[in-house]
mmCIF file of C-alpha atoms in Angstrom:
data_model
loop_
_atom_site.group_PDB
_atom_site.id
_atom_site.type_symbol
_atom_site.label_atom_id
_atom_site.label_comp_id
_atom_site.label_asym_id
_atom_site.label_seq_id
_atom_site.Cartn_x
_atom_site.Cartn_y
_atom_site.Cartn_z
ATOM 1 C CA UNK A 32 105.797 76.452 92.227
ATOM 2 C CA UNK A 33 109.344 76.925 91.102
ATOM 3 C CA UNK A 34 111.806 74.386 92.547
ATOM 4 C CA UNK A 35 114.787 76.190 94.010
ATOM 5 C CA UNK A 36 118.064 74.251 94.253
ATOM 6 C CA UNK A 37 119.890 74.914 97.453
ATOM 7 C CA UNK A 38 122.629 76.977 96.055
ATOM 8 C CA UNK A 39 120.086 79.257 94.404
ATOM 9 C CA UNK A 40 118.187 79.401 97.696
ATOM 10 C CA UNK A 41 121.366 80.466 99.625
ATOM 11 C CA UNK A 42 122.041 83.102 96.975
ATOM 12 C CA UNK A 43 118.635 84.746 97.286
ATOM 13 C CA UNK A 44 119.179 84.646 101.250
ATOM 14 C CA UNK A 45 122.534 86.445 100.737
ATOM 15 C CA UNK A 46 120.918 88.925 98.356
ATOM 16 C CA UNK A 47 118.123 89.664 100.756
ATOM 17 C CA UNK A 48 120.799 90.168 103.686
ATOM 18 C CA UNK A 49 122.997 92.568 101.679
ATOM 19 C CA UNK A 50 120.689 94.306 99.381
ATOM 20 C CA UNK A 51 117.375 94.287 101.215
ATOM 21 C CA UNK A 52 117.839 97.413 103.209
ATOM 22 C CA UNK A 53 118.376 99.494 100.017
ATOM 23 C CA UNK A 54 115.668 101.663 98.498
ATOM 24 C CA UNK A 55 114.163 100.618 95.110
ATOM 25 C CA UNK A 56 111.868 103.475 94.007
ATOM 26 C CA UNK A 57 108.742 102.972 92.099
ATOM 27 C CA UNK A 58 108.154 104.282 88.643
ATOM 28 C CA UNK A 59 111.863 103.313 87.785
ATOM 29 C CA UNK A 60 113.454 101.447 85.154
ATOM 30 C CA UNK A 61 116.254 99.318 86.349
ATOM 31 C CA UNK A 62 118.842 98.236 83.723
ATOM 32 C CA UNK A 63 120.385 95.138 85.135
ATOM 33 C CA UNK A 64 123.512 93.441 83.819
ATOM 34 C CA UNK A 65 123.525 89.646 83.563
ATOM 35 C CA UNK A 66 126.379 87.079 83.322
ATOM 36 C CA UNK A 67 128.034 86.844 80.019
ATOM 37 C CA UNK A 68 128.397 83.016 80.383
ATOM 38 C CA UNK A 69 129.211 82.079 83.913
ATOM 39 C CA UNK A 70 125.866 82.101 86.050
ATOM 40 C CA UNK A 71 127.756 82.735 89.178
ATOM 41 C CA UNK A 72 128.682 86.262 87.936
ATOM 42 C CA UNK A 73 125.191 87.772 88.799
ATOM 43 C CA UNK A 74 125.511 90.128 91.555
ATOM 44 C CA UNK A 75 123.487 89.891 94.647
ATOM 45 C CA UNK A 76 121.768 93.170 94.213
ATOM 46 C CA UNK A 77 120.661 92.104 90.836
ATOM 47 C CA UNK A 78 119.181 88.791 92.287
ATOM 48 C CA UNK A 79 117.437 90.957 94.886
ATOM 49 C CA UNK A 80 116.011 93.354 92.590
ATOM 50 C CA UNK A 81 114.867 91.051 90.176
ATOM 51 C CA UNK A 82 112.587 89.673 92.935
ATOM 52 C CA UNK A 83 111.252 93.124 93.579
ATOM 53 C CA UNK A 84 110.289 94.337 90.182
ATOM 54 C CA UNK A 85 106.715 94.161 88.788
ATOM 55 C CA UNK A 86 107.999 92.679 85.501
ATOM 56 C CA UNK A 87 111.264 92.015 83.609
ATOM 57 C CA UNK A 88 111.427 93.286 80.069
ATOM 58 C CA UNK A 89 114.066 91.249 78.238
ATOM 59 C CA UNK A 90 115.799 90.796 74.960
ATOM 60 C CA UNK A 91 114.670 87.056 74.653
ATOM 61 C CA UNK A 92 112.048 85.905 76.910
ATOM 62 C CA UNK A 93 113.164 82.122 76.729
ATOM 63 C CA UNK A 94 116.739 82.996 77.667
ATOM 64 C CA UNK A 95 115.784 85.218 80.437
ATOM 65 C CA UNK A 96 113.307 82.814 81.849
ATOM 66 C CA UNK A 97 115.824 80.332 82.106
ATOM 67 C CA UNK A 98 118.254 82.621 84.000
ATOM 68 C CA UNK A 99 115.736 83.556 86.341
ATOM 69 C CA UNK A 100 114.545 79.946 86.937
ATOM 70 C CA UNK A 101 118.105 78.925 87.806
ATOM 71 C CA UNK A 102 117.564 81.150 91.025
ATOM 72 C CA UNK A 103 114.036 80.240 91.564
ATOM 73 C CA UNK A 104 112.575 83.690 90.580
ATOM 74 C CA UNK A 105 109.450 84.071 88.866
ATOM 75 C CA UNK A 106 108.386 87.507 87.337
ATOM 76 C CA UNK A 107 106.108 88.467 84.256
ATOM 77 C CA UNK A 108 108.278 88.819 81.275
ATOM 78 C CA UNK A 109 108.071 91.591 78.499
ATOM 79 C CA UNK A 110 109.655 91.006 75.018
ATOM 80 C CA UNK A 111 111.866 93.980 74.072
ATOM 81 C CA UNK A 112 114.455 93.383 71.241
ATOM 82 C CA UNK A 113 116.207 95.252 68.471
ATOM 83 C CA UNK A 114 113.083 94.532 66.254
ATOM 84 C CA UNK A 115 110.460 95.832 68.498
ATOM 85 C CA UNK A 116 112.378 98.274 70.897
ATOM 86 C CA UNK A 117 110.539 101.365 69.881
ATOM 87 C CA UNK A 118 107.002 100.119 70.318
ATOM 88 C CA UNK A 119 107.899 97.935 73.321
ATOM 89 C CA UNK A 120 109.422 101.006 75.014
ATOM 90 C CA UNK A 121 106.034 102.879 74.908
ATOM 91 C CA UNK A 122 104.504 99.947 76.788
ATOM 92 C CA UNK A 123 107.220 99.951 79.340
ATOM 93 C CA UNK A 124 106.821 103.916 79.931
ATOM 94 C CA UNK A 125 103.095 103.404 80.366
ATOM 95 C CA UNK A 126 103.698 100.844 83.010
ATOM 96 C CA UNK A 127 106.267 103.129 84.776
ATOM 97 C CA UNK A 128 103.930 105.978 84.747
ATOM 98 C CA UNK A 129 101.506 103.872 86.640
ATOM 99 C CA UNK A 130 103.971 103.334 89.211
ATOM 100 C CA UNK A 131 105.492 100.128 88.345
ATOM 101 C CA UNK A 132 109.267 98.894 88.949
ATOM 102 C CA UNK A 133 110.559 97.334 85.610
ATOM 103 C CA UNK A 134 113.918 95.811 85.078
ATOM 104 C CA UNK A 135 115.542 95.302 81.616
ATOM 105 C CA UNK A 136 117.990 92.559 80.858
ATOM 106 C CA UNK A 137 119.589 91.779 77.695
ATOM 107 C CA UNK A 138 120.710 88.187 76.825
ATOM 108 C CA UNK A 139 124.230 88.706 78.247
ATOM 109 C CA UNK A 140 126.296 91.590 79.751
ATOM 110 C CA UNK A 141 125.077 95.160 80.248
ATOM 111 C CA UNK A 142 122.048 96.522 78.246
ATOM 112 C CA UNK A 143 122.439 99.223 75.798
ATOM 113 C CA UNK A 144 126.398 98.317 75.053
ATOM 114 C CA UNK A 145 126.021 96.515 71.679
ATOM 115 C CA UNK A 146 122.676 95.165 73.053
ATOM 116 C CA UNK A 147 119.127 96.619 73.021
ATOM 117 C CA UNK A 148 118.314 98.877 75.796
ATOM 118 C CA UNK A 149 119.674 102.335 74.591
ATOM 119 C CA UNK A 150 116.299 103.525 72.912
ATOM 120 C CA UNK A 151 114.324 102.111 75.906
ATOM 121 C CA UNK A 152 116.491 104.562 78.209
ATOM 122 C CA UNK A 153 115.746 107.400 75.799
ATOM 123 C CA UNK A 154 111.918 106.898 76.014
ATOM 124 C CA UNK A 155 111.958 106.562 79.691
ATOM 125 C CA UNK A 156 114.079 109.875 80.214
ATOM 126 C CA UNK A 157 112.074 111.593 77.729
ATOM 127 C CA UNK A 158 108.970 110.836 79.893
ATOM 128 C CA UNK A 159 110.767 112.377 82.808
ATOM 129 C CA UNK A 160 111.223 108.925 84.531
ATOM 130 C CA UNK A 161 114.212 107.422 86.205
ATOM 131 C CA UNK A 162 116.774 104.868 84.913
ATOM 132 C CA UNK A 163 118.862 103.032 87.376
ATOM 133 C CA UNK A 164 121.905 101.019 86.414
ATOM 134 C CA UNK A 165 122.928 97.767 88.223
ATOM 135 C CA UNK A 166 126.599 96.980 86.883
ATOM 136 C CA UNK A 167 127.858 93.622 86.415
ATOM 137 C CA UNK A 168 129.856 91.310 83.863
ATOM 138 C CA UNK A 169 131.143 92.842 80.637
ATOM 139 C CA UNK A 170 133.121 91.223 77.924
ATOM 140 C CA UNK A 171 134.505 94.654 77.413
ATOM 141 C CA UNK A 172 136.152 95.200 80.771
ATOM 142 C CA UNK A 173 136.844 91.387 81.210
ATOM 143 C CA UNK A 174 139.294 91.502 78.080
ATOM 144 C CA UNK A 175 140.822 94.786 78.890
ATOM 145 C CA UNK A 176 141.849 93.556 82.326
ATOM 146 C CA UNK A 177 143.916 90.681 81.220
ATOM 147 C CA UNK A 178 145.248 92.127 77.791
ATOM 148 C CA UNK A 179 148.433 93.741 79.232
ATOM 149 C CA UNK A 180 147.259 96.911 77.587
ATOM 150 C CA UNK A 181 148.955 99.968 79.158
ATOM 151 C CA UNK A 182 147.624 103.511 78.411
ATOM 152 C CA UNK A 183 150.183 106.004 77.361
ATOM 153 C CA UNK A 184 150.347 109.657 76.815
ATOM 154 C CA UNK A 185 150.856 109.041 72.994
ATOM 155 C CA UNK A 186 147.845 106.877 72.873
ATOM 156 C CA UNK A 187 145.256 107.678 75.528
ATOM 157 C CA UNK A 188 142.260 105.583 76.419
ATOM 158 C CA UNK A 189 140.592 103.194 74.124
ATOM 159 C CA UNK A 190 137.885 103.247 71.391
ATOM 160 C CA UNK A 191 135.023 100.935 71.643
ATOM 161 C CA UNK A 192 133.837 99.967 68.190
ATOM 162 C CA UNK A 193 131.554 97.109 69.254
ATOM 163 C CA UNK A 194 130.263 94.917 66.205
ATOM 164 C CA UNK A 195 131.526 96.244 62.932
ATOM 165 C CA UNK A 196 129.034 96.593 60.052
ATOM 166 C CA UNK A 197 128.354 93.299 58.321
ATOM 167 C CA UNK A 198 129.470 94.277 54.873
ATOM 168 C CA UNK A 199 130.007 96.953 52.065
ATOM 169 C CA UNK A 200 131.301 100.282 52.278
ATOM 170 C CA UNK A 201 130.341 100.797 55.897
ATOM 171 C CA UNK A 202 132.482 97.894 56.836
ATOM 172 C CA UNK A 203 135.293 99.078 54.845
ATOM 173 C CA UNK A 204 135.073 102.496 56.521
ATOM 174 C CA UNK A 205 135.047 100.981 59.879
ATOM 175 C CA UNK A 206 138.126 98.792 59.126
ATOM 176 C CA UNK A 207 140.084 101.758 57.890
ATOM 177 C CA UNK A 208 139.335 103.653 61.077
ATOM 178 C CA UNK A 209 140.367 100.854 63.210
ATOM 179 C CA UNK A 210 143.611 100.620 61.362
ATOM 180 C CA UNK A 211 144.257 104.316 61.724
ATOM 181 C CA UNK A 212 143.470 104.553 65.349
ATOM 182 C CA UNK A 213 146.520 105.806 67.555
ATOM 183 C CA UNK A 214 144.790 104.139 70.553
ATOM 184 C CA UNK A 215 143.621 100.811 71.341
ATOM 185 C CA UNK A 216 140.565 99.622 69.759
ATOM 186 C CA UNK A 217 137.920 97.115 71.208
ATOM 187 C CA UNK A 218 135.440 95.236 68.996
ATOM 188 C CA UNK A 219 133.237 92.156 69.324
ATOM 189 C CA UNK A 220 132.325 89.533 66.870
ATOM 190 C CA UNK A 221 130.163 86.551 66.383
ATOM 191 C CA UNK A 222 131.541 83.110 65.673
ATOM 192 C CA UNK A 223 130.028 82.889 62.084
ATOM 193 C CA UNK A 224 131.884 86.002 61.108
ATOM 194 C CA UNK A 225 135.163 85.695 62.878
ATOM 195 C CA UNK A 226 137.059 84.108 60.054
ATOM 196 C CA UNK A 227 136.146 87.122 57.658
ATOM 197 C CA UNK A 228 137.269 89.421 60.389
ATOM 198 C CA UNK A 229 140.538 87.521 61.087
ATOM 199 C CA UNK A 230 141.416 87.735 57.300
ATOM 200 C CA UNK A 231 140.883 91.513 57.334
ATOM 201 C CA UNK A 232 142.776 92.096 60.493
ATOM 202 C CA UNK A 233 145.738 89.977 59.322
ATOM 203 C CA UNK A 234 146.568 92.865 56.824
ATOM 204 C CA UNK A 235 147.584 94.708 59.952
ATOM 205 C CA UNK A 236 150.700 92.502 60.002
ATOM 206 C CA UNK A 237 152.855 92.656 63.308
ATOM 207 C CA UNK A 238 150.320 94.955 65.289
ATOM 208 C CA UNK A 239 149.430 93.083 68.534
ATOM 209 C CA UNK A 240 145.922 91.710 69.063
ATOM 210 C CA UNK A 241 144.482 90.201 72.213
ATOM 211 C CA UNK A 242 141.703 87.720 71.422
ATOM 212 C CA UNK A 243 139.053 86.610 74.099
ATOM 213 C CA UNK A 244 136.999 83.653 73.282
ATOM 214 C CA UNK A 245 133.986 82.381 75.345
ATOM 215 C CA UNK A 246 134.964 84.733 78.157
ATOM 216 C CA UNK A 247 133.925 83.510 81.684
ATOM 217 C CA UNK A 248 132.926 80.016 80.423
ATOM 218 C CA UNK A 249 134.226 76.681 80.679
ATOM 219 C CA UNK A 250 136.357 76.710 77.490
ATOM 220 C CA UNK A 251 137.524 80.324 77.665
ATOM 221 C CA UNK A 252 140.628 81.193 75.747
ATOM 222 C CA UNK A 253 142.703 84.394 75.810
ATOM 223 C CA UNK A 254 145.589 84.937 73.592
ATOM 224 C CA UNK A 255 147.918 87.843 72.341
ATOM 225 C CA UNK A 256 149.353 87.539 69.053
ATOM 226 C CA UNK A 257 150.282 89.557 65.762
ATOM 227 C CA UNK A 258 147.276 90.218 63.700
ATOM 228 C CA UNK A 259 148.852 88.339 60.955
ATOM 229 C CA UNK A 260 148.605 85.083 62.941
ATOM 230 C CA UNK A 261 144.832 85.402 63.835
ATOM 231 C CA UNK A 262 143.739 83.197 60.787
ATOM 232 C CA UNK A 263 146.140 80.438 61.718
ATOM 233 C CA UNK A 264 145.243 80.629 65.371
ATOM 234 C CA UNK A 265 141.624 80.044 64.541
ATOM 235 C CA UNK A 266 142.333 77.276 62.271
ATOM 236 C CA UNK A 267 144.610 75.436 64.681
ATOM 237 C CA UNK A 268 141.541 73.980 66.733
ATOM 238 C CA UNK A 269 138.093 73.391 65.235
ATOM 239 C CA UNK A 270 136.322 74.688 68.466
ATOM 240 C CA UNK A 271 137.813 77.986 68.156
ATOM 241 C CA UNK A 272 135.218 78.904 65.532
ATOM 242 C CA UNK A 273 132.605 78.658 68.232
ATOM 243 C CA UNK A 274 131.528 81.187 70.901
ATOM 244 C CA UNK A 275 131.321 84.759 71.037
ATOM 245 C CA UNK A 276 134.673 86.912 70.678
ATOM 246 C CA UNK A 277 135.866 90.251 72.070
ATOM 247 C CA UNK A 278 139.180 91.470 70.471
ATOM 248 C CA UNK A 279 141.447 94.187 71.624
ATOM 249 C CA UNK A 280 143.782 95.722 68.851
ATOM 250 C CA UNK A 281 146.611 97.229 70.624
ATOM 251 C CA UNK A 282 148.035 100.620 69.810
ATOM 252 C CA UNK A 283 150.620 100.766 67.201
ATOM 253 C CA UNK A 284 154.194 100.642 68.606
ATOM 254 C CA UNK A 285 155.618 103.954 68.962
ATOM 255 C CA UNK A 286 158.204 104.908 66.421
ATOM 256 C CA UNK A 287 161.420 106.518 68.012
ATOM 257 C CA UNK A 288 162.102 110.056 67.596
ATOM 258 C CA UNK A 289 164.266 110.719 64.601
ATOM 259 C CA UNK A 290 167.247 112.920 63.474
ATOM 260 C CA UNK A 291 166.026 115.080 60.503
ATOM 261 C CA UNK A 292 169.272 114.216 58.743
ATOM 262 C CA UNK A 293 168.806 110.414 59.442
ATOM 263 C CA UNK A 294 167.230 109.601 56.017
ATOM 264 C CA UNK A 295 163.729 109.078 54.754
ATOM 265 C CA UNK A 296 163.411 105.556 56.444
ATOM 266 C CA UNK A 297 164.104 106.867 59.979
ATOM 267 C CA UNK A 298 161.253 106.322 62.254
ATOM 268 C CA UNK A 299 159.649 103.689 59.931
ATOM 269 C CA UNK A 300 159.425 100.180 61.379
ATOM 270 C CA UNK A 301 160.712 97.104 59.174
ATOM 271 C CA UNK A 302 157.102 95.927 58.754
ATOM 272 C CA UNK A 303 156.046 99.379 57.357
ATOM 273 C CA UNK A 304 158.850 99.541 54.838
ATOM 274 C CA UNK A 305 158.143 95.754 53.831
ATOM 275 C CA UNK A 306 154.401 96.661 53.115
ATOM 276 C CA UNK A 307 155.528 99.967 51.272
ATOM 277 C CA UNK A 308 157.946 97.747 49.108
ATOM 278 C CA UNK A 309 155.289 95.473 48.279
ATOM 279 C CA UNK A 310 152.854 98.126 47.200
ATOM 280 C CA UNK A 311 155.079 100.642 45.400
ATOM 281 C CA UNK A 312 155.629 98.397 42.186
ATOM 282 C CA UNK A 313 151.889 97.673 41.942
ATOM 283 C CA UNK A 314 150.188 101.153 42.602
ATOM 284 C CA UNK A 315 150.621 104.860 42.065
ATOM 285 C CA UNK A 316 152.760 106.253 44.749
ATOM 286 C CA UNK A 317 149.964 108.194 46.583
ATOM 287 C CA UNK A 318 147.907 105.231 46.570
ATOM 288 C CA UNK A 319 150.594 102.904 47.732
ATOM 289 C CA UNK A 320 151.396 105.337 50.597
ATOM 290 C CA UNK A 321 147.693 105.702 51.617
ATOM 291 C CA UNK A 322 147.133 101.984 51.895
ATOM 292 C CA UNK A 323 150.343 101.526 53.643
ATOM 293 C CA UNK A 324 149.358 104.116 56.325
ATOM 294 C CA UNK A 325 146.005 102.189 56.673
ATOM 295 C CA UNK A 326 147.621 98.790 56.881
ATOM 296 C CA UNK A 327 150.547 99.699 59.241
ATOM 297 C CA UNK A 328 149.587 103.014 60.868
ATOM 298 C CA UNK A 329 152.895 104.298 60.209
ATOM 299 C CA UNK A 330 153.316 108.094 59.789
ATOM 300 C CA UNK A 331 152.107 109.362 56.480
ATOM 301 C CA UNK A 332 154.723 111.916 55.790
ATOM 302 C CA UNK A 333 157.633 109.563 56.722
ATOM 303 C CA UNK A 334 156.111 106.996 54.329
ATOM 304 C CA UNK A 335 155.868 109.466 51.538
ATOM 305 C CA UNK A 336 159.384 110.685 51.934
ATOM 306 C CA UNK A 337 160.432 106.905 51.882
ATOM 307 C CA UNK A 338 158.423 106.206 48.757
ATOM 308 C CA UNK A 339 159.912 109.350 47.047
ATOM 309 C CA UNK A 340 163.499 108.072 47.799
ATOM 310 C CA UNK A 341 162.656 104.647 46.391
ATOM 311 C CA UNK A 342 161.234 106.029 43.149
ATOM 312 C CA UNK A 343 164.455 108.129 42.772
ATOM 313 C CA UNK A 344 166.706 105.370 43.433
ATOM 314 C CA UNK A 345 164.828 103.388 40.663
ATOM 315 C CA UNK A 346 165.135 106.105 38.077
ATOM 316 C CA UNK A 347 168.829 106.830 38.674
#
């Protein structure tokens, strides 16, 4: 028998009161968002549902057992993670076809978003069965809500990139895509890889970045700073290299409309021109312009004109 602490018992009573009258059909997979750090962020609906299902499929049975135990919930657990998702999904589908209610939880946040769960949902849908989402905590929306990011007509929406590829050409392509985005870009990173990402993002210079570390936890930190300052910010306190990270790369600052007779530098910020002046002596003109676009997100045509003007001045 699981010993339930008083606060857990009260939470279960509240969950029953507010969610008990709702319908939870059988032969259904329930995708349940769980806390990203603070246990109090679980929803009452999730607590009630987790008591009703026949089994809980989970990314890590030990982690999910601890979560359920904190609220005095006992359910059979099924391991379903990135290494066995296809095979385990078939077993879940078989249980659903027999009429079971199954919940799926990842270690933190919403399943299927940079976490296992998407292939499971594909398999369930392919079998003609139903998936029901139970929303909850998300590092993505938590960071966006406090970043001071304002959507504009010039840069509508944001792009969620999740975890970048670990290395090689795929990572280089992802970083180039991020640098060239006209919109905001959101990504996630693990503590052992954040120093490398900080060095790579520093090449974006003055472009603003909002960093969320250990979101919802006791030692949560949120800071907005130029990309160039991220390595120093991390190095300032040893504990900043611990915990999970969510990062929002703000859109490039809009360049003002220019008079066509204002000269080749018009509409280019000081940072773009500084980078261009550093690259031109070292590289062919086209290569220097291409890299400057990737680093600063400045308009290619304006940079090309500025580079031609600089070469002409040097030759005269």
